Tab-separated table of C-alpha atoms in Angstrom:
chain	number	residue	atom	x	y	z
A	1	MET	CA	92.069	-15.878	-39.058
A	2	GLN	CA	89.489	-17.342	-36.694
A	3	ILE	CA	90.237	-17.110	-32.954
A	4	PRO	CA	88.267	-18.253	-29.902
A	5	PHE	CA	85.579	-15.798	-28.771
A	6	LYS	CA	86.078	-14.272	-25.338
A	7	LYS	CA	83.914	-11.166	-25.488
A	8	PRO	CA	80.167	-10.556	-25.521
A	9	VAL	CA	78.804	-9.959	-29.011
A	10	TYR	CA	76.016	-7.479	-29.750
A	11	LEU	CA	73.691	-7.669	-32.706
A	12	ALA	CA	72.745	-4.135	-33.716
A	13	ILE	CA	70.995	-2.384	-36.568
A	14	ILE	CA	71.242	1.278	-37.511
A	15	PHE	CA	67.961	2.304	-39.025
A	16	PHE	CA	67.324	5.926	-40.041
A	17	SER	CA	70.054	7.204	-37.703
A	18	THR	CA	68.695	5.135	-34.777
A	19	LEU	CA	70.883	2.522	-33.073
A	20	TRP	CA	69.024	-0.725	-32.261
A	21	ILE	CA	70.807	-3.305	-30.050
A	22	LEU	CA	68.904	-6.538	-30.582
A	23	SER	CA	70.713	-9.228	-28.595
A	24	ILE	CA	73.894	-10.385	-26.897
A	25	TRP	CA	75.649	-13.696	-27.357
A	26	TYR	CA	78.996	-15.341	-27.024
A	27	GLY	CA	80.766	-16.750	-30.045
A	28	ALA	CA	83.989	-16.379	-32.045
A	29	TYR	CA	85.250	-13.352	-33.873
A	30	ASN	CA	87.814	-12.834	-36.645
A	31	ALA	CA	91.132	-11.119	-36.423
A	32	LEU	CA	90.855	-7.436	-35.747
A	33	SER	CA	91.233	-4.931	-38.528
A	34	PRO	CA	90.489	-1.216	-38.850
A	35	VAL	CA	86.894	-0.271	-39.569
A	36	ASN	CA	86.135	2.646	-41.842
A	37	THR	CA	82.860	4.602	-41.857
A	38	TRP	CA	82.206	3.543	-45.472
A	39	ASP	CA	82.734	-0.128	-44.771
A	40	PRO	CA	79.592	-2.212	-44.984
A	41	LEU	CA	78.115	-3.438	-41.697
A	42	THR	CA	79.283	-7.040	-41.979
A	43	LYS	CA	79.868	-9.735	-39.474
A	44	THR	CA	83.596	-9.119	-39.636
A	45	ILE	CA	83.275	-5.396	-39.078
A	46	TRP	CA	80.885	-5.823	-36.162
A	47	ASN	CA	83.102	-8.445	-34.614
A	48	GLN	CA	85.975	-5.980	-34.793
A	49	MET	CA	83.791	-3.417	-32.959
A	50	ALA	CA	83.020	-5.998	-30.300
A	51	ASP	CA	86.687	-5.954	-29.290
A	52	ASN	CA	86.180	-2.471	-27.902
A	53	ILE	CA	83.326	-3.583	-25.585
A	54	ALA	CA	84.332	-4.743	-22.133
A	55	ASP	CA	82.946	-7.915	-20.599
A	56	LEU	CA	79.168	-7.596	-19.897
A	57	ASN	CA	79.282	-3.816	-20.316
A	58	THR	CA	78.049	-1.506	-23.040
A	59	ARG	CA	79.896	1.508	-24.429
A	60	VAL	CA	78.787	3.597	-27.398
A	61	SER	CA	81.226	5.635	-29.473
A	62	THR	CA	81.188	7.120	-32.993
A	63	LEU	CA	78.544	5.561	-35.259
A	64	VAL	CA	79.717	3.851	-38.444
A	65	SER	CA	77.477	6.003	-40.614
A	66	SER	CA	76.468	9.601	-40.736
A	67	GLY	CA	73.957	10.858	-38.153
A	68	SER	CA	73.736	12.223	-34.641
A	69	LEU	CA	76.325	11.220	-32.090
A	70	TRP	CA	76.031	9.289	-28.803
A	71	THR	CA	78.679	10.285	-26.283
A	72	SER	CA	79.623	8.895	-22.898
A	73	SER	CA	80.881	10.582	-19.763
A	74	GLY	CA	81.504	8.351	-16.809
A	75	SER	CA	78.342	6.299	-16.365
A	76	ASP	CA	76.152	8.717	-18.401
A	77	ILE	CA	75.030	8.286	-22.011
A	78	SER	CA	73.552	11.239	-23.838
A	79	TYR	CA	72.168	11.955	-27.252
A	80	ASN	CA	71.250	15.273	-28.841
A	81	ALA	CA	71.887	17.836	-26.105
A	82	TRP	CA	71.683	15.225	-23.349
A	83	ASN	CA	68.116	14.150	-24.175
A	84	VAL	CA	67.236	10.502	-24.658
A	85	TRP	CA	64.020	9.479	-26.355
A	86	ILE	CA	62.253	6.388	-27.563
A	87	GLY	CA	59.473	6.542	-30.124
A	88	THR	CA	59.711	10.290	-30.795
A	89	SER	CA	62.023	12.669	-32.612
A	90	SER	CA	61.107	15.707	-30.527
A	91	PRO	CA	62.146	15.028	-26.936
A	92	GLU	CA	60.894	17.508	-24.345
A	93	LYS	CA	62.690	16.139	-21.314
A	94	SER	CA	65.887	14.267	-20.503
A	95	LEU	CA	64.063	10.958	-21.052
A	96	HIS	CA	61.055	10.907	-23.374
A	97	ILE	CA	59.220	7.641	-24.129
A	98	LYS	CA	56.334	7.735	-26.576
A	99	THR	CA	54.216	5.168	-28.382
A	100	THR	CA	51.403	5.195	-30.903
A	101	ALA	CA	49.859	2.169	-29.187
A	102	TRP	CA	47.257	2.371	-26.399
A	103	ASN	CA	49.640	2.699	-23.469
A	104	ALA	CA	53.237	3.869	-23.113
A	105	GLU	CA	54.867	1.442	-20.704
A	106	LEU	CA	58.208	0.731	-19.050
A	107	ASP	CA	58.744	-2.708	-17.470
A	108	ILE	CA	61.351	-3.637	-14.860
A	109	GLN	CA	62.117	-7.244	-13.910
A	110	THR	CA	64.739	-9.167	-11.946
A	111	THR	CA	65.396	-12.705	-13.277
A	112	THR	CA	62.109	-14.632	-13.003
A	113	LYS	CA	60.465	-12.366	-10.440
A	114	ASP	CA	57.205	-10.571	-11.180
A	115	LYS	CA	57.579	-7.525	-13.335
A	116	TRP	CA	56.988	-3.981	-12.242
A	117	GLY	CA	55.428	-1.724	-14.799
A	118	ILE	CA	54.993	1.994	-15.227
A	119	PHE	CA	52.606	3.150	-17.915
A	120	GLN	CA	50.329	5.977	-18.962
A	121	GLU	CA	46.785	4.793	-19.674
A	122	TRP	CA	45.515	6.099	-23.002
A	123	SER	CA	41.844	6.603	-22.005
A	124	THR	CA	42.311	8.398	-18.671
A	125	GLU	CA	45.853	9.727	-19.128
A	126	ASP	CA	46.595	8.439	-15.604
A	127	LEU	CA	50.095	7.260	-14.700
A	128	LYS	CA	49.946	3.782	-13.185
A	129	PHE	CA	52.453	1.659	-11.313
A	130	TRP	CA	51.680	-2.034	-11.247
A	131	SER	CA	53.091	-5.330	-9.999
A	132	ASN	CA	51.894	-8.840	-10.793
A	133	TRP	CA	49.227	-7.289	-13.051
A	134	SER	CA	47.650	-5.300	-10.219
A	135	ASN	CA	47.811	-1.539	-9.835
A	136	THR	CA	49.703	-0.487	-6.735
A	137	LEU	CA	49.792	3.253	-7.338
A	138	ILE	CA	47.760	5.456	-9.672
A	139	LEU	CA	48.614	9.111	-10.139
A	140	LYS	CA	45.528	10.616	-11.724
A	141	LYS	CA	45.623	13.415	-14.258
A	142	ASN	CA	43.656	15.724	-11.930
A	143	GLY	CA	46.248	15.347	-9.166
A	144	ASP	CA	44.491	12.687	-7.090
A	145	ALA	CA	46.057	9.370	-6.127
A	146	VAL	CA	45.076	5.754	-5.532
A	147	ILE	CA	47.330	3.523	-3.411
A	148	ASN	CA	46.680	-0.220	-3.721
A	149	THR	CA	42.980	0.420	-4.594
A	150	VAL	CA	42.692	2.896	-1.703
A	151	SER	CA	41.903	6.361	-2.991
A	152	VAL	CA	43.691	9.360	-1.595
A	153	TRP	CA	42.449	12.838	-2.445
A	154	LEU	CA	44.147	15.723	-0.794
A	155	GLY	CA	42.485	18.934	-1.874
A	156	SER	CA	43.041	18.649	-5.577
A	157	GLY	CA	41.368	17.958	-8.888
A	158	SER	CA	37.584	17.736	-9.057
A	159	ILE	CA	37.252	17.738	-5.275
A	160	TYR	CA	39.149	20.876	-4.494
A	161	THR	CA	39.463	21.417	-0.700
A	162	ASN	CA	38.219	17.849	0.001
A	163	THR	CA	40.220	15.054	1.618
A	164	ARG	CA	39.543	11.400	0.826
A	165	LEU	CA	41.204	8.176	1.949
A	166	GLY	CA	39.512	4.870	1.126
A	167	VAL	CA	38.035	2.844	-1.707
A	168	SER	CA	34.998	4.617	-3.223
A	169	ALA	CA	35.223	7.435	-0.697
A	170	LEU	CA	33.684	10.606	-2.184
A	171	ALA	CA	33.506	8.726	-5.473
A	172	SER	CA	30.529	10.687	-6.855
A	173	ASN	CA	31.532	14.133	-5.693
A	174	THR	CA	30.952	16.951	-8.186
A	175	THR	CA	30.965	20.366	-6.547
A	176	GLY	CA	30.946	19.440	-2.868
A	177	ASN	CA	33.818	20.990	-0.949
A	178	GLN	CA	35.418	21.047	2.481
A	179	ASN	CA	34.511	17.363	2.983
A	180	THR	CA	36.673	14.752	4.719
A	181	ALA	CA	36.077	11.062	3.981
A	182	VAL	CA	38.222	8.319	5.532
A	183	GLY	CA	37.281	4.669	5.057
A	184	TYR	CA	35.672	2.337	2.534
A	185	SER	CA	32.652	3.934	0.763
A	186	THR	CA	32.561	6.947	3.060
A	187	LEU	CA	30.540	9.760	1.468
A	188	THR	CA	30.567	7.679	-1.701
A	189	ALA	CA	27.322	9.160	-3.073
A	190	ASN	CA	28.049	12.751	-2.105
A	191	THR	CA	27.652	15.163	-5.001
A	192	THR	CA	27.180	18.701	-3.690
A	193	GLY	CA	27.201	18.318	0.095
A	194	ILE	CA	29.691	20.507	1.906
A	195	TYR	CA	31.545	20.528	5.235
A	196	ASN	CA	30.881	16.852	5.998
A	197	SER	CA	33.234	14.570	7.950
A	198	ALA	CA	33.003	10.786	7.658
A	199	LEU	CA	35.257	8.209	9.308
A	200	GLY	CA	34.541	4.480	9.156
A	201	LEU	CA	33.045	1.921	6.780
A	202	ALA	CA	30.217	3.477	4.706
A	203	ALA	CA	29.842	6.411	7.090
A	204	LEU	CA	27.569	8.961	5.384
A	205	GLY	CA	27.714	6.553	2.461
A	206	TRP	CA	24.495	7.652	0.729
A	207	ASN	CA	24.745	11.339	1.482
A	208	THR	CA	24.220	13.411	-1.657
A	209	THR	CA	23.364	16.998	-0.733
A	210	GLY	CA	23.428	16.937	3.067
A	211	SER	CA	25.910	19.315	4.648
A	212	PHE	CA	27.602	20.013	7.979
A	213	ASN	CA	27.275	16.377	9.102
A	214	SER	CA	29.805	14.410	11.158
A	215	ALA	CA	29.762	10.604	11.118
A	216	TRP	CA	32.405	8.644	12.955
A	217	TRP	CA	32.475	4.850	13.019
A	218	HIS	CA	31.056	1.917	11.071
A	219	THR	CA	27.955	2.887	8.955
A	220	ALA	CA	27.220	5.974	11.040
A	221	LEU	CA	24.669	8.128	9.173
A	222	GLN	CA	24.948	5.680	6.283
A	223	SER	CA	21.500	6.408	4.782
A	224	ASN	CA	21.618	10.161	5.212
A	225	SER	CA	20.969	11.830	1.874
A	226	SER	CA	19.852	15.399	2.518
A	227	GLY	CA	19.892	15.773	6.302
A	228	ASN	CA	21.999	18.616	7.657
A	229	SER	CA	23.974	19.316	10.817
A	230	ASN	CA	23.767	15.790	12.245
A	231	THR	CA	26.427	14.180	14.422
A	232	GLY	CA	26.731	10.411	14.756
A	233	PHE	CA	29.553	8.986	16.855
A	234	GLY	CA	29.536	5.217	17.269
A	235	TYR	CA	28.611	1.996	15.483
A	236	GLN	CA	25.468	2.437	13.316
A	237	THR	CA	24.461	5.704	14.943
A	238	LEU	CA	21.729	7.485	12.958
A	239	VAL	CA	22.131	4.772	10.323
A	240	GLY	CA	18.537	5.115	9.082
A	241	ASN	CA	18.402	8.897	8.996
A	242	THR	CA	17.770	10.246	5.495
A	243	SER	CA	16.512	13.808	5.866
A	244	GLY	CA	16.470	14.520	9.610
A	245	ASN	CA	18.374	17.573	10.814
A	246	TYR	CA	20.197	18.751	13.938
A	247	ASN	CA	20.431	15.320	15.593
A	248	VAL	CA	23.219	14.129	17.883
A	249	ALA	CA	23.801	10.415	18.516
A	250	LEU	CA	26.608	9.102	20.711
A	251	GLY	CA	26.853	5.373	21.377
A	252	ALA	CA	26.285	2.221	19.353
A	253	ARG	CA	22.967	2.257	17.424
A	254	ALA	CA	21.745	5.426	19.102
A	255	LEU	CA	18.934	6.994	17.016
A	256	TYR	CA	19.254	4.013	14.666
A	257	HIS	CA	15.889	4.487	12.883
A	258	ASN	CA	15.629	8.233	13.319
A	259	ASN	CA	14.402	10.420	10.482
A	260	SER	CA	13.301	13.514	12.388
A	261	ASP	CA	14.838	16.659	13.837
A	262	GLY	CA	16.571	17.919	16.931
A	263	ASN	CA	17.061	14.712	18.930
A	264	VAL	CA	19.955	13.982	21.271
A	265	ALA	CA	20.724	10.363	22.182
A	266	ILE	CA	23.684	9.411	24.365
A	267	GLY	CA	24.283	5.772	25.201
A	268	ARG	CA	23.888	2.446	23.453
A	269	ASP	CA	20.468	1.910	21.823
A	270	SER	CA	19.064	5.130	23.250
A	271	LEU	CA	16.163	6.347	21.081
A	272	ILE	CA	16.979	3.400	18.818
A	273	ASN	CA	13.423	3.080	17.462
A	274	ASN	CA	12.646	6.763	17.137
A	275	SER	CA	11.362	7.433	13.635
A	276	SER	CA	9.535	10.754	13.617
A	277	GLY	CA	9.698	12.042	17.185
A	278	ASP	CA	11.320	15.470	17.433
A	279	TYR	CA	13.399	17.282	20.028
A	280	ASN	CA	13.852	14.398	22.463
A	281	VAL	CA	16.815	13.990	24.796
A	282	ALA	CA	17.831	10.497	25.905
A	283	ASN	CA	20.891	10.203	28.103
A	284	TRP	CA	22.217	6.741	28.912
A	285	PHE	CA	21.744	3.329	27.390
A	286	TYR	CA	18.273	2.041	26.438
A	287	SER	CA	16.627	5.311	27.455
A	288	LEU	CA	13.516	6.111	25.370
A	289	TYR	CA	14.209	2.786	23.681
A	290	ASN	CA	10.759	2.288	22.113
A	291	ASN	CA	9.951	5.914	21.409
A	292	THR	CA	8.690	6.303	17.840
A	293	LEU	CA	6.412	9.353	17.690
A	294	GLY	CA	6.889	11.084	21.034
A	295	ASN	CA	8.203	14.654	21.072
A	296	HIS	CA	9.910	16.929	23.581
A	297	ASN	CA	10.762	14.160	26.054
A	298	THR	CA	13.797	14.276	28.315
A	299	SER	CA	15.019	10.976	29.690
A	300	ILE	CA	18.140	10.771	31.851
A	301	GLY	CA	19.268	7.403	33.165
A	302	ALA	CA	19.464	3.831	31.887
A	303	TYR	CA	16.100	2.343	30.841
A	304	THR	CA	14.235	5.574	31.585
A	305	LEU	CA	10.998	5.937	29.590
A	306	TYR	CA	11.918	2.611	28.015
A	307	ASN	CA	8.443	1.813	26.622
A	308	ASN	CA	7.288	5.311	25.739
A	309	SER	CA	6.067	5.334	22.151
A	310	SER	CA	4.039	8.501	21.592
A	311	GLY	CA	4.080	10.310	24.927
A	312	VAL	CA	4.894	14.011	24.719
A	313	GLY	CA	6.641	16.421	27.040
A	314	ASN	CA	7.812	13.980	29.714
A	315	THR	CA	10.833	14.619	31.902
A	316	VAL	CA	12.248	11.593	33.696
A	317	LEU	CA	15.395	11.361	35.794
A	318	GLY	CA	16.821	8.225	37.391
A	319	TYR	CA	17.770	4.649	36.584
A	320	ASN	CA	14.892	2.420	35.424
A	321	THR	CA	12.373	5.192	36.005
A	322	TRP	CA	8.895	4.814	34.537
A	323	ARG	CA	9.568	2.022	32.100
A	324	GLY	CA	5.836	1.356	31.779
A	325	ILE	CA	4.687	4.613	30.204
A	326	VAL	CA	3.462	4.242	26.615
A	327	THR	CA	1.295	7.234	25.704
A	328	GLY	CA	1.369	9.384	28.847
A	329	SER	CA	2.372	13.017	28.455
A	330	ASN	CA	3.552	16.073	30.356
A	331	ASN	CA	4.881	14.214	33.382
A	332	THR	CA	7.878	14.910	35.576
A	333	ILE	CA	9.296	11.876	37.379
A	334	ILE	CA	12.446	12.193	39.466
A	335	TRP	CA	14.653	9.540	41.033
A	336	ALA	CA	15.258	5.874	40.457
A	337	ASN	CA	13.068	2.803	40.026
A	338	VAL	CA	9.722	4.581	39.795
A	339	THR	CA	7.762	1.721	38.246
A	340	GLY	CA	4.233	0.376	38.146
A	341	LEU	CA	2.620	3.608	36.957
A	342	ASP	CA	-0.241	3.725	34.476
A	343	PRO	CA	0.968	3.599	30.837
A	344	ASP	CA	-1.169	6.633	29.945
A	345	LEU	CA	-0.476	8.663	33.078
A	346	SER	CA	-0.348	12.381	32.251
A	347	ASN	CA	0.171	15.771	33.885
A	348	THR	CA	1.777	14.272	36.977
A	349	ILE	CA	4.768	15.159	39.121
A	350	ILE	CA	6.480	12.473	41.195
A	351	ILE	CA	9.571	12.695	43.369
A	352	ALA	CA	10.507	9.261	44.666
A	353	ASP	CA	13.362	7.377	46.261
A	354	GLY	CA	15.332	4.358	45.152
A	355	ALA	CA	12.966	1.920	46.887
A	356	TRP	CA	9.940	2.500	44.621
A	357	VAL	CA	8.339	4.820	47.221
A	358	ASN	CA	6.719	8.028	45.989
A	359	ARG	CA	7.696	10.763	48.404
A	360	ILE	CA	5.902	13.643	46.683
A	361	HIS	CA	3.160	13.194	44.117
A	362	VAL	CA	1.054	15.735	42.238
A	363	ASN	CA	-1.529	14.223	39.910
A	364	SER	CA	-3.518	15.592	36.992
A	365	SER	CA	-6.408	16.577	39.311
A	366	TRP	CA	-4.057	18.805	41.295
A	367	ASN	CA	-4.035	16.414	44.210
A	368	VAL	CA	-0.832	16.570	46.210
A	369	TRP	CA	0.280	13.832	48.509
A	370	ILE	CA	3.419	13.399	50.498
A	371	GLY	CA	4.563	10.136	52.002
A	372	THR	CA	1.704	8.005	50.680
A	373	ALA	CA	0.807	6.199	47.479
A	374	SER	CA	-2.979	6.315	48.032
A	375	PRO	CA	-4.146	9.894	48.632
A	376	SER	CA	-7.699	10.774	49.533
A	377	TYR	CA	-7.593	14.561	49.393
A	378	LYS	CA	-6.142	17.437	47.452
A	379	LEU	CA	-3.306	17.577	49.945
A	380	HIS	CA	-2.457	14.378	51.729
A	381	VAL	CA	0.515	14.334	54.071
A	382	SER	CA	1.166	10.951	55.632
A	383	TRP	CA	3.356	12.226	58.462
A	384	THR	CA	3.572	15.026	60.942
A	385	ALA	CA	3.259	18.415	59.287
A	386	ALA	CA	3.808	21.931	60.592
A	387	TRP	CA	2.808	25.327	59.280
A	388	THR	CA	2.696	28.891	60.506
A	389	SER	CA	-0.795	29.690	59.275
A	390	TRP	CA	-3.656	28.018	57.485
A	391	THR	CA	-6.620	29.646	55.799
A	392	ASN	CA	-9.849	28.256	54.396
A	393	LEU	CA	-12.155	29.829	51.864
A	394	SER	CA	-15.205	31.100	53.787
A	395	ASP	CA	-16.741	33.994	51.856
A	396	GLN	CA	-20.519	34.208	52.348
A	397	ARG	CA	-20.972	34.917	48.667
A	398	TYR	CA	-19.999	31.350	47.914
A	399	LYS	CA	-22.424	29.805	50.435
A	400	LYS	CA	-26.108	28.899	50.644
A	401	ASN	CA	-28.405	26.928	53.015
A	402	ILE	CA	-26.697	28.611	55.972
A	403	GLU	CA	-28.013	27.295	59.350
A	404	THR	CA	-26.787	27.666	62.928
A	405	ILE	CA	-25.652	24.485	64.628
A	406	GLU	CA	-28.171	23.315	67.190
A	407	ASN	CA	-27.322	21.739	70.528
A	408	PRO	CA	-23.543	22.113	70.129
A	409	LEU	CA	-22.920	21.219	73.789
A	410	ASP	CA	-24.845	18.019	73.347
A	411	ILE	CA	-22.705	17.158	70.335
A	412	ILE	CA	-19.461	17.927	72.133
A	413	SER	CA	-20.509	15.961	75.162
A	414	LYS	CA	-20.937	12.874	73.006
A	415	LEU	CA	-17.440	13.072	71.551
A	416	ARG	CA	-14.733	10.959	73.116
A	417	TRP	CA	-11.079	11.921	73.144
A	418	VAL	CA	-8.779	8.880	73.152
A	419	THR	CA	-5.087	8.000	73.126
A	420	PHE	CA	-3.897	5.340	70.691
A	421	ASP	CA	-1.014	3.851	68.706
A	422	TRP	CA	-1.072	3.387	64.940
A	423	ARG	CA	-1.022	-0.178	63.563
A	424	LYS	CA	1.971	0.702	61.439
A	425	ASP	CA	3.208	-2.862	60.971
A	426	GLU	CA	-0.087	-3.832	59.356
A	427	PHE	CA	-0.355	-0.685	57.213
A	428	LYS	CA	3.218	0.003	56.156
A	429	ASN	CA	2.212	1.956	53.062
A	430	LYS	CA	0.600	4.617	55.293
A	431	ASN	CA	3.920	5.567	56.894
A	432	PHE	CA	2.339	5.883	60.349
A	433	THR	CA	4.397	7.379	63.198
A	434	SER	CA	5.564	5.358	66.164
A	435	TRP	CA	4.556	7.647	69.005
A	436	GLN	CA	1.212	7.700	70.819
A	437	LYS	CA	-1.510	10.010	69.513
A	438	VAL	CA	-4.524	11.829	71.018
A	439	TRP	CA	-7.510	12.069	68.674
A	440	PHE	CA	-11.097	11.171	68.035
A	441	ILE	CA	-12.416	7.947	66.579
A	442	ALA	CA	-13.901	8.789	63.186
A	443	GLN	CA	-16.822	6.387	63.481
A	444	GLU	CA	-17.833	7.948	66.852
A	445	VAL	CA	-17.644	11.449	65.435
A	446	GLU	CA	-19.700	10.406	62.414
A	447	ARG	CA	-22.606	9.302	64.672
A	448	VAL	CA	-23.038	12.749	66.214
A	449	LEU	CA	-21.573	15.044	63.552
A	450	PRO	CA	-21.458	13.323	60.128
A	451	GLN	CA	-20.477	16.612	58.453
A	452	ALA	CA	-17.018	16.317	60.031
A	453	VAL	CA	-16.261	12.845	58.609
A	454	THR	CA	-15.391	11.729	55.082
A	455	THR	CA	-14.798	8.271	53.600
A	456	ASP	CA	-12.039	7.566	51.091
A	457	LYS	CA	-12.244	5.264	48.065
A	458	GLU	CA	-10.983	2.352	50.133
A	459	GLY	CA	-13.691	2.833	52.791
A	460	TYR	CA	-11.501	4.320	55.524
A	461	LYS	CA	-12.891	7.212	57.643
A	462	TRP	CA	-11.293	10.636	57.981
A	463	VAL	CA	-12.118	13.403	60.457
A	464	GLU	CA	-12.080	16.988	59.240
A	465	TYR	CA	-10.941	18.606	62.466
A	466	ALA	CA	-11.494	22.069	61.045
A	467	ASN	CA	-15.238	21.312	60.972
A	468	LEU	CA	-15.182	20.633	64.705
A	469	THR	CA	-13.976	24.174	65.319
A	470	ALA	CA	-17.370	25.646	64.452
A	471	VAL	CA	-19.120	23.186	66.792
A	472	LEU	CA	-16.724	24.042	69.588
A	473	VAL	CA	-17.324	27.755	69.095
A	474	GLU	CA	-21.099	27.307	69.236
A	475	ALA	CA	-20.734	25.030	72.256
A	476	VAL	CA	-18.687	27.681	74.083
A	477	LYS	CA	-21.256	30.323	73.191
A	478	GLU	CA	-24.095	28.103	74.460
A	479	GLN	CA	-22.181	27.330	77.606
A	480	GLN	CA	-21.447	31.020	78.154
A	481	LYS	CA	-25.139	31.787	77.787
A	482	GLN	CA	-25.916	29.209	80.428
A	483	ILE	CA	-23.280	30.697	82.706
A	484	GLN	CA	-24.799	34.165	82.339
A	485	GLU	CA	-28.237	32.831	83.181
A	486	LEU	CA	-26.897	31.070	86.259
A	487	LYS	CA	-25.204	34.261	87.390
A	488	LYS	CA	-28.495	36.115	87.164
A	489	GLU	CA	-30.250	33.427	89.213
A	490	ILE	CA	-27.560	33.501	91.875
A	491	ALA	CA	-27.699	37.281	92.036
A	492	SER	CA	-31.467	37.264	92.496
A	493	LEU	CA	-31.238	34.700	95.314
A	494	LYS	CA	-28.770	36.892	97.218
A	495	GLN	CA	-31.172	39.816	97.328
């Protein structure tokens, strides 16, 4: 008897003791009747079995032919000691899926939404999770992981003791260990380098064997291949370094072109053009900006030694100090805004103030001047000076053409002592004092005693007052002689 169908109908095939459920549909079924295990699997028999299946649910009981049993307990279904397998007859776990095709895959989908898939790739043996045909998670055979194309290595597999996070980070590593790479292409070329740290896009990207380097920020130490013990902190710091060692760069583009050893650059663009100069220190932005070959320079302050290219052994302290030097060497310049010096000035010491005034200056000829920018003597003090004692070299063994001064009284009598005020407003660079002075006039002294007067390179006259001492001594002696003679004459007149 045919009756209306009210239950879901399953189409199933038992093939070599395996139950295959092919489809579900609604239809009509015949009147129920007992089903025996030897009955053929006909439409009628299967329709009778369908009566035991609740609406939109599946329940498996005794098979209609000989073979292993499926049993149910609550919501669980088990087969052969609680193991379930597909594509294998030797299950090793509770659920074992196997295929002879390229990849074993399990797909999950809700209505028309994109599928999620889980599969083991045949070539790499990696377990991959994908959605919308793109891998979202890859669990690699060696224990590493890739999340949404971003690689994550946490001390496992071929990079034991290394940590990687980022696409292509540490991608070429072979035996390198104790490395940390975070960011796209960080340490991507590293093979055997050890104890490196890279954070930021392409930081230490081309490093292969270099070790003990630290690169933090975008492309820091990007070109380094074999350089060791470098530290680059900031955008494109040490980006051109390939084999330089023991460098420290802090600040955007510091030591950008460097490929030498032992340099320290702190501040944006400091030592940016240095290529082969060694053991330089540049502290603050744009310091030693154009240095390329210079060694052993120390530059502290913004723009200090800005144009130095090959100068060696300079020490400069103060904002904007000595921007004009190019090849000068072995100088010490202290304080701010010391400008206008010769580009090849060497072996000089200058202590200045913030108003471009050189307070103390020692040049390469051992001339020392204080308070003036135009010295005329070994020691030139343009102010009042005081000292407890002063000595002059006077050993006879150094002298020749020795002659006694003649007519010293006549010379002294022709000298004129005057009082005067300096024309300080007209000669501001001389730092003249404001109070009245008592001295000689150099031109007047020169007419009677030219040995006591010198002329500087600008044509101005100077009196060497020490030379007048000898004339005064001889004048006193001559005067004393005259006094003695007068005493004798007076004594003879009294008799």
